PDB file of C-alpha atoms in Angstrom:
ATOM      1  CA  GLN H   1      10.361  -6.403  -8.730  1.00  0.00           C
ATOM      2  CA  LYS H   2       7.833  -8.415 -10.746  1.00  0.00           C
ATOM      3  CA  ALA H   3       5.043  -6.263  -9.329  1.00  0.00           C
ATOM      4  CA  VAL H   4       6.887  -3.057 -10.234  1.00  0.00           C
ATOM      5  CA  ASN H   5       7.437  -4.332 -13.766  1.00  0.00           C
ATOM      6  CA  TRP H   6       3.783  -5.343 -14.035  1.00  0.00           C
ATOM      7  CA  LEU H   7       2.708  -1.874 -12.884  1.00  0.00           C
ATOM      8  CA  ASN H   8       5.083  -0.252 -15.366  1.00  0.00           C
ATOM      9  CA  GLU H   9       3.190  -2.030 -18.144  1.00  0.00           C
ATOM     10  CA  SER H  10       0.248   0.269 -17.255  1.00  0.00           C
ATOM     11  CA  ASN H  11      -2.020  -2.520 -16.064  1.00  0.00           C
ATOM     12  CA  PRO H  12      -5.191  -1.048 -14.534  1.00  0.00           C
ATOM     13  CA  ILE H  13      -5.591  -1.494 -10.781  1.00  0.00           C
ATOM     14  CA  ASP H  14      -7.868  -0.174  -8.039  1.00  0.00           C
ATOM     15  CA  LEU H  15      -5.779  -0.861  -4.938  1.00  0.00           C
ATOM     16  CA  ILE H  16      -2.350  -2.092  -3.856  1.00  0.00           C
ATOM     17  CA  LEU H  17      -2.011  -4.231  -0.739  1.00  0.00           C
ATOM     18  CA  LEU H  18       1.617  -4.010   0.308  1.00  0.00           C
ATOM     19  CA  ASP H  19       3.377  -6.076   2.931  1.00  0.00           C
ATOM     20  CA  MET H  20       6.005  -3.886   4.565  1.00  0.00           C
ATOM     21  CA  GLU H  21       8.686  -6.568   4.296  1.00  0.00           C
ATOM     22  CA  ILE H  22       8.360  -7.949   0.802  1.00  0.00           C
ATOM     23  CA  PRO H  23      11.225 -10.078  -0.546  1.00  0.00           C
ATOM     24  CA  ASN H  24      14.006  -8.459  -2.588  1.00  0.00           C
ATOM     25  CA  ILE H  25      12.644  -4.909  -2.313  1.00  0.00           C
ATOM     26  CA  ASN H  26      11.898  -2.748   0.702  1.00  0.00           C
ATOM     27  CA  GLY H  27       8.277  -1.655   1.108  1.00  0.00           C
ATOM     28  CA  ARG H  28       9.358   1.999   1.199  1.00  0.00           C
ATOM     29  CA  VAL H  29      11.179   1.624  -2.118  1.00  0.00           C
ATOM     30  CA  PHE H  30       8.120  -0.013  -3.664  1.00  0.00           C
ATOM     31  CA  ILE H  31       5.711   2.680  -2.510  1.00  0.00           C
ATOM     32  CA  ARG H  32       8.063   5.418  -3.784  1.00  0.00           C
ATOM     33  CA  LYS H  33       8.126   3.762  -7.199  1.00  0.00           C
ATOM     34  CA  VAL H  34       4.328   3.594  -7.256  1.00  0.00           C
ATOM     35  CA  LYS H  35       3.720   7.109  -5.986  1.00  0.00           C
ATOM     36  CA  TYR H  36       6.321   8.660  -8.319  1.00  0.00           C
ATOM     37  CA  SER H  37       4.878   6.926 -11.372  1.00  0.00           C
ATOM     38  CA  PHE H  38       2.502   8.984 -13.465  1.00  0.00           C
ATOM     39  CA  THR H  39       0.268   6.002 -14.189  1.00  0.00           C
ATOM     40  CA  HIS H  40      -0.373   4.775 -10.637  1.00  0.00           C
ATOM     41  CA  GLN H  41       0.328   7.738  -8.383  1.00  0.00           C
ATOM     42  CA  ASP H  42      -3.351   8.036  -7.406  1.00  0.00           C
ATOM     43  CA  VAL H  43      -3.865   4.331  -6.683  1.00  0.00           C
ATOM     44  CA  PRO H  44      -4.497   3.778  -2.970  1.00  0.00           C
ATOM     45  CA  VAL H  45      -1.856   1.698  -1.178  1.00  0.00           C
ATOM     46  CA  ILE H  46      -2.587  -0.134   2.058  1.00  0.00           C
ATOM     47  CA  VAL H  47       0.513  -1.241   3.938  1.00  0.00           C
ATOM     48  CA  MET H  48       0.183  -4.350   6.079  1.00  0.00           C
ATOM     49  CA  SER H  49       2.665  -5.155   8.828  1.00  0.00           C
ATOM     50  CA  THR H  50       3.224  -6.889  12.144  1.00  0.00           C
ATOM     51  CA  THR H  51       5.283  -3.877  13.266  1.00  0.00           C
ATOM     52  CA  ASP H  52       3.353  -1.647  15.641  1.00  0.00           C
ATOM     53  CA  SER H  53       5.470   1.493  15.469  1.00  0.00           C
ATOM     54  CA  LYS H  54       4.075   5.016  15.142  1.00  0.00           C
ATOM     55  CA  LEU H  55       7.304   6.137  13.482  1.00  0.00           C
ATOM     56  CA  ILE H  56       7.118   3.426  10.808  1.00  0.00           C
ATOM     57  CA  ARG H  57       3.383   3.897  10.300  1.00  0.00           C
ATOM     58  CA  HIS H  58       3.814   7.654   9.842  1.00  0.00           C
ATOM     59  CA  SER H  59       6.751   7.159   7.475  1.00  0.00           C
ATOM     60  CA  PHE H  60       4.569   5.047   5.154  1.00  0.00           C
ATOM     61  CA  LEU H  61       1.653   7.465   5.393  1.00  0.00           C
ATOM     62  CA  ASN H  62       4.003  10.348   4.584  1.00  0.00           C
ATOM     63  CA  LEU H  63       5.205   8.434   1.514  1.00  0.00           C
ATOM     64  CA  GLY H  64       1.620   8.311   0.272  1.00  0.00           C
ATOM     65  CA  ALA H  65       0.116   5.141   1.746  1.00  0.00           C
ATOM     66  CA  SER H  66      -3.638   5.383   2.248  1.00  0.00           C
ATOM     67  CA  ASP H  67      -3.644   3.220   5.350  1.00  0.00           C
ATOM     68  CA  TYR H  68      -1.439   1.078   7.586  1.00  0.00           C
ATOM     69  CA  ILE H  69      -3.001  -2.125   8.920  1.00  0.00           C
ATOM     70  CA  LEU H  70      -1.503  -4.223  11.697  1.00  0.00           C
ATOM     71  CA  LYS H  71      -1.445  -7.986  11.218  1.00  0.00           C
ATOM     72  CA  PRO H  72      -3.169 -10.072  12.309  1.00  0.00           C
ATOM     73  CA  PHE H  73      -6.350  -8.167  11.581  1.00  0.00           C
ATOM     74  CA  GLU H  74     -10.055  -8.824  11.882  1.00  0.00           C
ATOM     75  CA  GLU H  75     -11.662  -9.671   8.541  1.00  0.00           C
ATOM     76  CA  ILE H  76     -14.488  -7.152   8.925  1.00  0.00           C
ATOM     77  CA  ASP H  77     -12.052  -4.344   9.787  1.00  0.00           C
ATOM     78  CA  PHE H  78      -9.868  -5.273   6.818  1.00  0.00           C
ATOM     79  CA  LYS H  79     -12.840  -5.248   4.426  1.00  0.00           C
ATOM     80  CA  GLU H  80     -14.018  -1.861   5.692  1.00  0.00           C
ATOM     81  CA  ARG H  81     -10.590  -0.297   5.282  1.00  0.00           C
ATOM     82  CA  VAL H  82     -10.153  -1.741   1.792  1.00  0.00           C
ATOM     83  CA  GLU H  83     -13.574  -0.430   0.747  1.00  0.00           C
ATOM     84  CA  LYS H  84     -12.760   2.991   2.208  1.00  0.00           C
ATOM     85  CA  ALA H  85      -9.423   3.161   0.365  1.00  0.00           C
ATOM     86  CA  ILE H  86     -10.999   2.164  -2.939  1.00  0.00           C
ATOM     87  CA  MET H  87     -13.798   4.709  -2.532  1.00  0.00           C
ATOM     88  CA  GLN H  88     -11.279   7.468  -1.762  1.00  0.00           C
ATOM     89  CA  GLY H  89      -9.197   6.416  -4.762  1.00  0.00           C
ATOM     90  CA  CYS H  90     -12.239   6.812  -7.039  1.00  0.00           C
ATOM     91  CA  GLN H  91     -12.749  10.451  -6.062  1.00  0.00           C
TER      92      GLN H  91
END
């Protein structure tokens, strides 16, 4: 909830890294709040999870996530996907 409040204060951001199972708020609820906000709707969101489920991955992508990364991940792969998301968000 602190992150949602911080975003609602119109703080500038380039990317959101979202763990699917964050405490006190479901990842789907969080991404809906971000994507339905006028201020941050175009900010790329990368969801990170240990859950390897096509259904869950597609549900987050359909909600507006830019990418879905399985943990644990390789550092180089993570960096490439973050850079790609940020570049797409700048367009």
